[in-house]
mmCIF file of C-alpha atoms and ligand atoms in Angstrom:
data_model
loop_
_atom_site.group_PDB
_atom_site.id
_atom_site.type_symbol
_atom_site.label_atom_id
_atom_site.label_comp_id
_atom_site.label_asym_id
_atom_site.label_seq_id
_atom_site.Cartn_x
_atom_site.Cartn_y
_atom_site.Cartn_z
ATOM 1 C CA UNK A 280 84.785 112.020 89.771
ATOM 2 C CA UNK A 281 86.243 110.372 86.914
ATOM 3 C CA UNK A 282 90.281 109.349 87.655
ATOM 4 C CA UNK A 283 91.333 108.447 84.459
ATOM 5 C CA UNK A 284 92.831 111.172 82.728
ATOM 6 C CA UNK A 285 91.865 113.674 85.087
ATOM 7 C CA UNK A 286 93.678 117.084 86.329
ATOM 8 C CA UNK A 287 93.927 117.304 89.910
ATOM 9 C CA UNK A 288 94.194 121.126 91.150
ATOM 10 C CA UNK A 289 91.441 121.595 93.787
ATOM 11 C CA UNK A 290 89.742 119.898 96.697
ATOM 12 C CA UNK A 291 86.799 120.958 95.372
ATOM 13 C CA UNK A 292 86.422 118.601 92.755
ATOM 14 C CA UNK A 293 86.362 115.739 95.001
ATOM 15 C CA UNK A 294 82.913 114.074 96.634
ATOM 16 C CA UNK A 295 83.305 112.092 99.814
ATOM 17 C CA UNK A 296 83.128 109.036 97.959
ATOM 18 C CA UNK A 297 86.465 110.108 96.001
ATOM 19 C CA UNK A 298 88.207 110.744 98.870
ATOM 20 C CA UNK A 299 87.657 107.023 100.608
ATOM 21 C CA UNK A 300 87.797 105.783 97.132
ATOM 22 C CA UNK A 301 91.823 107.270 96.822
ATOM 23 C CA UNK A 302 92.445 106.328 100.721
ATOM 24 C CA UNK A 303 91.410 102.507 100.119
ATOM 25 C CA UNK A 304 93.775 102.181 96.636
ATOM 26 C CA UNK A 305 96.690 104.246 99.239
ATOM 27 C CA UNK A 306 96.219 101.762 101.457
ATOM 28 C CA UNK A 307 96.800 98.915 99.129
ATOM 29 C CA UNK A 308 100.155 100.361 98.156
ATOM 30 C CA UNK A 309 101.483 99.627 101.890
ATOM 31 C CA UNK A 310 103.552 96.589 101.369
ATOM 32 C CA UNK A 311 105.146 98.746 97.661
ATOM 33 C CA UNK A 312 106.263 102.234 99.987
ATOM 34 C CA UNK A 313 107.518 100.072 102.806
ATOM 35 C CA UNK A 314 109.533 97.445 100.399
ATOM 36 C CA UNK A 315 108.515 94.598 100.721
ATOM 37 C CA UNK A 316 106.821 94.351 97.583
ATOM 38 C CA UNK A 317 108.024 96.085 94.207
ATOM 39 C CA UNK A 318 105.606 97.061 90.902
ATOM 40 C CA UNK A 319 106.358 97.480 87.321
ATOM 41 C CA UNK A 320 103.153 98.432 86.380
ATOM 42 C CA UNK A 321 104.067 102.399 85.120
ATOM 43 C CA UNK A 322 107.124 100.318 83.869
ATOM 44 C CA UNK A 323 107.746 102.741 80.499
ATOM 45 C CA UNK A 324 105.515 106.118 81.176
ATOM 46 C CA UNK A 325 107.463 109.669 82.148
ATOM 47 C CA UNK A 326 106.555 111.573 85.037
ATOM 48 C CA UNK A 327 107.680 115.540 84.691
ATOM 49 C CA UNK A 328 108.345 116.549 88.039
ATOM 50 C CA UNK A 329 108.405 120.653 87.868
ATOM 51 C CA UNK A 330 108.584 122.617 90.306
ATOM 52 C CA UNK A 331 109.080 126.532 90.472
ATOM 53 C CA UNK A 332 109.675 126.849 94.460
ATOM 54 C CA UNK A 333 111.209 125.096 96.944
ATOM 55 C CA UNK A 334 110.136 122.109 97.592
ATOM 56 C CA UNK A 335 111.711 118.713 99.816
ATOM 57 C CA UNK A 336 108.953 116.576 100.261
ATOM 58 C CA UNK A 337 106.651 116.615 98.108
ATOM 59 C CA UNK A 338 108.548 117.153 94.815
ATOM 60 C CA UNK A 339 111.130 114.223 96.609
ATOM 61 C CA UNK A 340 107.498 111.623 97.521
ATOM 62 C CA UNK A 341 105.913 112.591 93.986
ATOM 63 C CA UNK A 342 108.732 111.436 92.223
ATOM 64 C CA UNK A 343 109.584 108.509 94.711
ATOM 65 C CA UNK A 344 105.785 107.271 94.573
ATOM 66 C CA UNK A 345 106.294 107.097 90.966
ATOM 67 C CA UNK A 346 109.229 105.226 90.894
ATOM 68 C CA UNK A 347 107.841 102.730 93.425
ATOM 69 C CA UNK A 348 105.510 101.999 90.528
ATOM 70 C CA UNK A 349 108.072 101.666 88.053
ATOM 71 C CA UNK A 350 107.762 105.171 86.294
ATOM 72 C CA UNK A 351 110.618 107.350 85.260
ATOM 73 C CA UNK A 352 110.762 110.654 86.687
ATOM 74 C CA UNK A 353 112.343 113.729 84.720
ATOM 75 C CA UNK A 354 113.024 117.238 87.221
ATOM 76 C CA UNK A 355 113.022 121.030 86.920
ATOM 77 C CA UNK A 356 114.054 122.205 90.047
ATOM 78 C CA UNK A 357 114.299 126.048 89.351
ATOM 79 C CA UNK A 358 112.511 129.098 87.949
ATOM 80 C CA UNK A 359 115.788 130.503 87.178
ATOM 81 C CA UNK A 360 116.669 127.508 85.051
ATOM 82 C CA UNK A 361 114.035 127.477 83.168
ATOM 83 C CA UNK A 362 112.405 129.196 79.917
ATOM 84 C CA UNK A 363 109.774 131.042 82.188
ATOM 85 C CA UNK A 364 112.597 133.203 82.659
ATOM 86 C CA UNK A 365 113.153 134.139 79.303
ATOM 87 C CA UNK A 366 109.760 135.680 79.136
ATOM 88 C CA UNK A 367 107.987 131.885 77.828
ATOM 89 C CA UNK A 368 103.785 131.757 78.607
ATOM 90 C CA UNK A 369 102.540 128.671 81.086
ATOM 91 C CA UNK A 370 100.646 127.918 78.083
ATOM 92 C CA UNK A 371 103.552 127.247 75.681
ATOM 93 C CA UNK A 372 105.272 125.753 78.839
ATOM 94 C CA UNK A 373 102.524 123.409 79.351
ATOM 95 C CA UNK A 374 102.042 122.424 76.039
ATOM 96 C CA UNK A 375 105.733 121.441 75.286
ATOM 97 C CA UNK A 376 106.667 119.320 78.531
ATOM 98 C CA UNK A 377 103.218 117.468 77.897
ATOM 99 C CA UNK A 378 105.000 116.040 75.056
ATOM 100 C CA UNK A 379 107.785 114.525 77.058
ATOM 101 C CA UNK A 380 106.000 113.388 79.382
ATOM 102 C CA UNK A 381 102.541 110.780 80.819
ATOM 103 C CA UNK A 382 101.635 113.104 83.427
ATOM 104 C CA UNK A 383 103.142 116.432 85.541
ATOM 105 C CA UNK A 384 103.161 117.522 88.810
ATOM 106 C CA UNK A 385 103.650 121.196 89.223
ATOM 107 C CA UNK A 386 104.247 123.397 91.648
ATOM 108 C CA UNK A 387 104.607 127.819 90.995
ATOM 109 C CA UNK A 388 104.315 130.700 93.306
ATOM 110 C CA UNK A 389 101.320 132.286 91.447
ATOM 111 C CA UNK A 390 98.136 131.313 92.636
ATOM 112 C CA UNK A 391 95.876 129.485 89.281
ATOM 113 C CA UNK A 392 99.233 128.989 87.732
ATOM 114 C CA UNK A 393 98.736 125.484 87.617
ATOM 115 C CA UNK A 394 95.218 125.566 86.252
ATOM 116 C CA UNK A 395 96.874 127.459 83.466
ATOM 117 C CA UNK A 396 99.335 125.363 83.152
ATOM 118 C CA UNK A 397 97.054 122.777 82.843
ATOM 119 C CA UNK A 398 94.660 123.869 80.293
ATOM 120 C CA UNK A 399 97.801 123.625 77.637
ATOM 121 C CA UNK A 400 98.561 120.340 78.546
ATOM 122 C CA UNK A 401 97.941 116.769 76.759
ATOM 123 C CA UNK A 402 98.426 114.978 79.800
ATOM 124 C CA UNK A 403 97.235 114.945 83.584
ATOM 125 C CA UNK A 404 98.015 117.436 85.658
ATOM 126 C CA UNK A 405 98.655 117.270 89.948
ATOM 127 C CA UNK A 406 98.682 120.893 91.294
ATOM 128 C CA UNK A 407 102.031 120.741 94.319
ATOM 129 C CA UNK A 408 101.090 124.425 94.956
ATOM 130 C CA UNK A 409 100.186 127.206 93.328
ATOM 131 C CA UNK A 410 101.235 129.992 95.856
ATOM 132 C CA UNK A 411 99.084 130.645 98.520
ATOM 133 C CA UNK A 412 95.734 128.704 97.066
ATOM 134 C CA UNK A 413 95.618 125.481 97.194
ATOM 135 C CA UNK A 414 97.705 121.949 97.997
ATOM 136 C CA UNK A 415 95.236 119.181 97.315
ATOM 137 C CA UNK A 416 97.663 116.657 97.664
ATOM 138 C CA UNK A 417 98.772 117.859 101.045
ATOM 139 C CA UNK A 418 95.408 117.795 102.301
ATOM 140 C CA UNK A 419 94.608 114.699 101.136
ATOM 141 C CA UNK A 420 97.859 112.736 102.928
ATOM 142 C CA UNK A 421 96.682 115.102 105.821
ATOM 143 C CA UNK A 422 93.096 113.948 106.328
ATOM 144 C CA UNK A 423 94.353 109.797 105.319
ATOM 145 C CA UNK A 424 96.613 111.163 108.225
ATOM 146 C CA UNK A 425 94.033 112.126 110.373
ATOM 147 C CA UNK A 426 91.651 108.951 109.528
ATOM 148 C CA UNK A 427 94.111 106.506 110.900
ATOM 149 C CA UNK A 428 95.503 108.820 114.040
ATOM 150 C CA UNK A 429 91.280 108.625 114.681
ATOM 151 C CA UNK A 430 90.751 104.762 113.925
ATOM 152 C CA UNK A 431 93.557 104.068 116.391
ATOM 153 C CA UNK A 432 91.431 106.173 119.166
ATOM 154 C CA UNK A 433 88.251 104.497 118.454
ATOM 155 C CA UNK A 434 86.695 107.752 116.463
ATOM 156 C CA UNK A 435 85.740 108.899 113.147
ATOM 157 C CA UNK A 436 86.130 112.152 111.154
ATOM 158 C CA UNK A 437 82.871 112.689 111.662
ATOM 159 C CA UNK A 438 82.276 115.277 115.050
ATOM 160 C CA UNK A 439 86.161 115.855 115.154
ATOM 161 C CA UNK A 440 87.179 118.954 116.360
ATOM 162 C CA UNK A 441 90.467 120.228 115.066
ATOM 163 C CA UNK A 442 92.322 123.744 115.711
ATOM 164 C CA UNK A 443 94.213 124.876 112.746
ATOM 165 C CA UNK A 444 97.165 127.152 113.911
ATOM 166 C CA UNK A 445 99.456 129.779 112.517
ATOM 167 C CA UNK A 446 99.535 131.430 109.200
ATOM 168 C CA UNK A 447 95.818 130.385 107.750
ATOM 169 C CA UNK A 448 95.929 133.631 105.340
ATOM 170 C CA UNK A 449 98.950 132.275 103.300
ATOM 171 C CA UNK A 450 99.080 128.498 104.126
ATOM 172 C CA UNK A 451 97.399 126.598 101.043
ATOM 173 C CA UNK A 452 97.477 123.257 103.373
ATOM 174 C CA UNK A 453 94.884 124.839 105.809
ATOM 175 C CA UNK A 454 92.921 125.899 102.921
ATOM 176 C CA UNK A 455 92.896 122.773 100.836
ATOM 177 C CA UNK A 456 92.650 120.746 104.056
ATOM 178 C CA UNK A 457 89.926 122.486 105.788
ATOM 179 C CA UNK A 458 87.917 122.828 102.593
ATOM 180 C CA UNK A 459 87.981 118.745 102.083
ATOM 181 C CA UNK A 460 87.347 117.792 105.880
ATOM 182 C CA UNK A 461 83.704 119.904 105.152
ATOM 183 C CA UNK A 462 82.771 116.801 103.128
ATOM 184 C CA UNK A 463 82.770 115.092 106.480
ATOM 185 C CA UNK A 464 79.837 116.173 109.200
ATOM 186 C CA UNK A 465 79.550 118.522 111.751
ATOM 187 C CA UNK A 466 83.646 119.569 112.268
ATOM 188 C CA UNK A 467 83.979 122.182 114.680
ATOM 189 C CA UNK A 468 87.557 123.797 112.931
ATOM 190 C CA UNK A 469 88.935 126.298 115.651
ATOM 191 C CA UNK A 470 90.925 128.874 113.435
ATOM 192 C CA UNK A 471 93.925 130.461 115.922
ATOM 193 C CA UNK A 472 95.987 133.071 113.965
ATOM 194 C CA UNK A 473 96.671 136.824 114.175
ATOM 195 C CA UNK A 474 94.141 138.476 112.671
ATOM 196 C CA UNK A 475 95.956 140.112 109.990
ATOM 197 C CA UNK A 476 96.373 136.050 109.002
ATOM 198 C CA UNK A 477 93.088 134.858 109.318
ATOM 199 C CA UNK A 478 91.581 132.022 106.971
ATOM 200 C CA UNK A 479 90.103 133.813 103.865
ATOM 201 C CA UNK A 480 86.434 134.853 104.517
ATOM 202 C CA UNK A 481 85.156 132.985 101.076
ATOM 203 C CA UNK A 482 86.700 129.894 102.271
ATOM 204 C CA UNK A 483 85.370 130.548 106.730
ATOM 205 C CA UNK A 484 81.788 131.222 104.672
ATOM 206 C CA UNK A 485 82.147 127.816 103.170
ATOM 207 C CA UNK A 486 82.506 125.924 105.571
ATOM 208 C CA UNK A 487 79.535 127.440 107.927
ATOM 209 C CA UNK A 488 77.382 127.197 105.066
ATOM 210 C CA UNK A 489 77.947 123.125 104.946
ATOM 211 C CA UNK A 490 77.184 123.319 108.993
ATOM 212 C CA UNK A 491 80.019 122.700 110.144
ATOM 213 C CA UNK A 492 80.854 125.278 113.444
ATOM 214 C CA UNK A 493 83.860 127.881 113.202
ATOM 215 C CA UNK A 494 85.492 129.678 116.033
ATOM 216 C CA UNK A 495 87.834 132.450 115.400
ATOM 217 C CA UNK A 496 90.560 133.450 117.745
ATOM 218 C CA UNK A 497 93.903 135.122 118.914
ATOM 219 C CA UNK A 498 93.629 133.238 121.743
ATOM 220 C CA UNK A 499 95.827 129.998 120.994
ATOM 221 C CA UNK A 500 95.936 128.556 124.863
ATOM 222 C CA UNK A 501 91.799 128.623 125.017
ATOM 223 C CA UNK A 502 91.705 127.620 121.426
ATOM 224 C CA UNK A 503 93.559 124.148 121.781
ATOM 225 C CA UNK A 504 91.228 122.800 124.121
ATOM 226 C CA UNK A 505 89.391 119.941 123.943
ATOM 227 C CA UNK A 506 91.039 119.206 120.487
ATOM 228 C CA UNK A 507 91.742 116.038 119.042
ATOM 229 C CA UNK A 508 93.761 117.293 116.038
ATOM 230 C CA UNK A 509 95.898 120.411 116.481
ATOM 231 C CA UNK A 510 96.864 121.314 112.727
ATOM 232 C CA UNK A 511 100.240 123.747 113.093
ATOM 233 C CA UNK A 512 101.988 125.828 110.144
ATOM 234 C CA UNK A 513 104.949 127.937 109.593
ATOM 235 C CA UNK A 514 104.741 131.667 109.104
ATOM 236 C CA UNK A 515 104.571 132.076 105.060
ATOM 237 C CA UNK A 516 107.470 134.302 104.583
ATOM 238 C CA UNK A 517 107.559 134.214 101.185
ATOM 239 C CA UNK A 518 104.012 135.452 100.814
ATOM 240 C CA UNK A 519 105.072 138.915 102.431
ATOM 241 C CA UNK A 520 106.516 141.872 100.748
ATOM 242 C CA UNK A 521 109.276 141.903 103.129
ATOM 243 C CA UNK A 522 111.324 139.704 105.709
ATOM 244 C CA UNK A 523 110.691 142.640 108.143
ATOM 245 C CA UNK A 524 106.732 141.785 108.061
ATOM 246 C CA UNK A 525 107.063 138.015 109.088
ATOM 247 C CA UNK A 526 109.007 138.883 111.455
ATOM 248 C CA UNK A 527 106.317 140.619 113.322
ATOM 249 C CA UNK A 528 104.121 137.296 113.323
ATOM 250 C CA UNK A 529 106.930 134.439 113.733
ATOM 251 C CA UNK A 530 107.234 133.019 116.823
ATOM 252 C CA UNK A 531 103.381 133.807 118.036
ATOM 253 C CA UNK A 532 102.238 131.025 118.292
ATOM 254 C CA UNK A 533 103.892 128.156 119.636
ATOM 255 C CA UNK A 534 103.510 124.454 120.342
ATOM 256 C CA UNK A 535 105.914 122.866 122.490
ATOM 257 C CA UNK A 536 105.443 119.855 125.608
ATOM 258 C CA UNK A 537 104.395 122.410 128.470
ATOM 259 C CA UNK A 538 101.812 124.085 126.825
ATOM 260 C CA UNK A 539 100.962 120.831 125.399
ATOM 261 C CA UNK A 540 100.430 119.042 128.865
ATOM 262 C CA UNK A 541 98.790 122.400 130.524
ATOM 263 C CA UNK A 542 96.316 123.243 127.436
ATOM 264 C CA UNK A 543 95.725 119.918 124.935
ATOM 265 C CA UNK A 544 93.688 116.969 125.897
ATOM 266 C CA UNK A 545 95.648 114.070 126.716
ATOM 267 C CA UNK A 546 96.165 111.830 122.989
ATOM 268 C CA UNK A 547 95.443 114.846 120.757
ATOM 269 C CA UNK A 548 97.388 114.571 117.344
ATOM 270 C CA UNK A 549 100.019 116.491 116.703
ATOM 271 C CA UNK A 550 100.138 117.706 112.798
ATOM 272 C CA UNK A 551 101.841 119.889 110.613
ATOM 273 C CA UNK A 552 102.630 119.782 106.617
ATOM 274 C CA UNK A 553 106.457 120.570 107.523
ATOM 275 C CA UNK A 554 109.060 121.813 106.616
ATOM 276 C CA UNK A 555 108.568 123.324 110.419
ATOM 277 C CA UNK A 556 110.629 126.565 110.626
ATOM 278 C CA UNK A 557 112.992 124.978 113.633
ATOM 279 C CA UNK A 558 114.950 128.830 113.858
ATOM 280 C CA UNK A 559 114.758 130.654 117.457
ATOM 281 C CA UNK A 560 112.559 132.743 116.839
ATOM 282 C CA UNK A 561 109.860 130.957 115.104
ATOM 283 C CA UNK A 562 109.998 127.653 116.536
ATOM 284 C CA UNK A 563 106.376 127.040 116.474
ATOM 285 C CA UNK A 564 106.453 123.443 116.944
ATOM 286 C CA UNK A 565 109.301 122.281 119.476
ATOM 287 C CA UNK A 566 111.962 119.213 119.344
ATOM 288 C CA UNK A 567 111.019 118.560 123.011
ATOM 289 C CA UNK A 568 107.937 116.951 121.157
ATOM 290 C CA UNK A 569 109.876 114.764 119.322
ATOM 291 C CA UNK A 570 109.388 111.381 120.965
ATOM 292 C CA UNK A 571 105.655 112.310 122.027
ATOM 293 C CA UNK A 572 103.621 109.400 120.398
ATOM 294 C CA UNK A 573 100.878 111.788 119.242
ATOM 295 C CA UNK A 574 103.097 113.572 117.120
ATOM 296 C CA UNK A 575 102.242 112.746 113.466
ATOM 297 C CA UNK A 576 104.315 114.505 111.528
ATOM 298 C CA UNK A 577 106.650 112.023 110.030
ATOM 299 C CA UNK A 578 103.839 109.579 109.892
ATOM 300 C CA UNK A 579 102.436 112.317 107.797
ATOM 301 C CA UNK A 580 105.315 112.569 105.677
ATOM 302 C CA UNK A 581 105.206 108.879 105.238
ATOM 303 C CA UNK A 582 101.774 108.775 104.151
ATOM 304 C CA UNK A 583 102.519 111.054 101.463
ATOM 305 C CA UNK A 584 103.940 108.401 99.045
ATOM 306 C CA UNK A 585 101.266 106.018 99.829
ATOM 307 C CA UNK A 586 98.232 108.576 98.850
ATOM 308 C CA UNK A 587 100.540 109.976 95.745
ATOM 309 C CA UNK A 588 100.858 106.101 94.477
ATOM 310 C CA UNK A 589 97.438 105.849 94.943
ATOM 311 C CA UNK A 590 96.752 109.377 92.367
ATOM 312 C CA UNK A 591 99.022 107.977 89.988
ATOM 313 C CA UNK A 592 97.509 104.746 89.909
ATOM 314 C CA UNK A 593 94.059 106.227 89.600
ATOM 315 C CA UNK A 594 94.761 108.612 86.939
ATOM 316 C CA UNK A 595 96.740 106.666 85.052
ATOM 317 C CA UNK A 596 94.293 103.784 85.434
ATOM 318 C CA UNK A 597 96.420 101.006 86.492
ATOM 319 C CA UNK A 598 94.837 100.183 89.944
ATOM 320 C CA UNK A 599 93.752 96.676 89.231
ATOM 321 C CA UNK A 600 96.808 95.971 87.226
ATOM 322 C CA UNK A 601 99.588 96.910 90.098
ATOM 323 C CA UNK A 602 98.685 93.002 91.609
ATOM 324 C CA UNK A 603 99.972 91.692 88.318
ATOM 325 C CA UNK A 604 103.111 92.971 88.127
ATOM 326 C CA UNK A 605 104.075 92.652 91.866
ATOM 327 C CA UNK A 606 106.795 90.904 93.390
ATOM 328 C CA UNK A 607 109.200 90.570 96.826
ATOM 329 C CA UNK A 608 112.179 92.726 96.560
ATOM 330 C CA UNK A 609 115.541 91.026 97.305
ATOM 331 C CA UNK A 610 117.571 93.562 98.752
ATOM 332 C CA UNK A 611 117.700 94.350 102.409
ATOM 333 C CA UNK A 612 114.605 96.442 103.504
ATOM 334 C CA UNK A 613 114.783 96.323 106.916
ATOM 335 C CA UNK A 614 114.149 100.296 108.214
ATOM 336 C CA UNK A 615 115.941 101.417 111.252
ATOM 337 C CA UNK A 616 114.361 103.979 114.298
HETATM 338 C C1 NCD B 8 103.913 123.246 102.642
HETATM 339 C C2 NCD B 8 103.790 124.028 101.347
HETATM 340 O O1 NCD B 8 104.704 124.003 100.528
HETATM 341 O O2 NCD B 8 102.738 124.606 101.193
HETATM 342 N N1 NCD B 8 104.900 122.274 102.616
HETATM 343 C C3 NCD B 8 104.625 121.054 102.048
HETATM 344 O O3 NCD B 8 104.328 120.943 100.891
HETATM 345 N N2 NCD B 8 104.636 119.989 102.872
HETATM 346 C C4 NCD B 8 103.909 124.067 103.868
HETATM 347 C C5 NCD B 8 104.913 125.172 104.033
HETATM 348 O O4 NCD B 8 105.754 125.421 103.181
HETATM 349 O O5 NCD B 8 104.868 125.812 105.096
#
């Protein structure tokens, strides 16, 4: 695809060559996330940051990666503070903050919200969510994610087999994600949820059609064998009519180091988009975990800012110009464990 300028809102726009293409310009923004190095080059443009659900991560890493490169980043935080509660279109919302700003990120609880949004708009657009369709971003720090847990093993993507766990009805990181690891080969994806939450049909169809293999199944201790990513999410509560019908599903399934040891092979990654709901009764991926070195979820998180520089850079078109206006930082950057 063509960076400059564009939208970003689906995985399906992207080719395989896109996706190394964005992991090889994240990779060169290492030594700018971890400090040791500091940019200008967005020195000037406006980033609106707006999102319409909650949101710690990524609304936090899309606005940090675009400081790192010297942007300016400009917040709505709330539905209820905003004009969409006074009755105002996506389209007139769109077409106003596109004035203020170089290029939005947006996440809503409607699902296309953001491709509205988007059609309004002057300047780029990064879908953060649109309720329960799609996270490209997510899946895109996700499978960077997964290439370097794989690299350190010796492997590829290529012939991975990964389990996907949980809520796959309502989670729009299993969609996005599973949807962009078929532009890899031969992925046998082992779907465990209830099966009032399985992976939309359109999306299982997909996949089979690009010969790739898909199990189905309720049956999470037989479906994390012989792994080597196990892919975990939180019950989508806020996709159900009521608290009441969650609760029937949280808590189901459940990764913690027991069943880990008795059912995983040895070394098989640990992932999950967070924020992992850490209450009682849910608790589907334990503390006891913490310290286990195949658990990726912070390196995850990490990853985050490095892949959002990298969309920033390549949609803004300043990739070959971040060099130029790099220099060491002079303030203490030494991180702590
Ligand atoms: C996810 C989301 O918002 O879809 N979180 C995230 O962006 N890392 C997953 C979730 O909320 O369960």
């Amino acid at each position: 695809m063509q960076f400059p300028g564009s939208h970003i809102l689906s995985v399906s726009q992207f080719e395989r060559t896109d996706v190394e293409k964005i992991f090889d310009v994240a990779d060169g923004m290492r030594p700018f996330a971890h400090r040791e190095r500091m940019t200008k080059v967005l020195d000037g443009a406006i980033l609106g940051n707006m999102f319409f659900e909650p949101s710690t991560r990524t609304r936090v890493s899309f606005g940090c990666a675009f400081n790192l490169l010297g942007g300016e980043v400009r917040e709505t935080t709330d539905i209820k503070a905003s004009s969409l509660t006074k009755g105002e279109s996506l389209y007139d919302t769109g077409r106003v903050m596109s004035g203020y700003s170089d290029i939005i990120v947006m996440r809503h609880p409607q699902a296309g919200s953001v491709a509205e949004f988007s059609r309004a708009s002057r300047v780029p657009v990064f879908n953060a969510g649109d309720g329960p369709n799609e996270h490209p971003s997510q899946a895109l720090l996700d499978l960077y994610t997964i290439k370097k847990e794989l690299v350190s093993r010796d492997q590829g993507i290529d012939g991975m087999h990964i389990a996907m766990v949980g809520d796959l009805k309502h989670g729009r990181t299993v969609h996005s994600l599973s949807q962009l690891i078929s532009l890899y080969k031969k992925i046998r994806f082992t779907l465990i949820s209830p099966k009032e939450l399985r992976m939309p049909e359109d999306i299982v169809e997909e996949l089979r059609k690009r010969e790739h293999q898909v199990v189905e199944t309720e049956d999470m201790e037989h479906g994390l064998e012989a792994n080597d990513i196990v892919y975990l999410t939180r019950i989508q509560e806020e996709r159900f009519a009521t608290k009441l019908e969650a609760d029937i599903y949280r808590g189901r399934f459940r990764l913690n180091q027991a069943i880990y040891t008795r059912y995983c092979r040895p070394n098989t990654v640990i992932m999950h988009p967070l924020p992992r709901d850490s209450r009682d009764d849910a608790n589907e991926l334990d503390n006891d975990l913490n310290q286990h070195p195949s658990l990726a979820i912070f390196r995850q998180t990490d990853n985050g800012v490095l892949v959002r520089m990298a969309l920033f850079a390549l949609t803004l078109d300043v990739t070959d110009q971040v060099e130029k206006s790099a220099r060491a930082v002079n303030w203490y950057t030494e991180r702590r464990f």
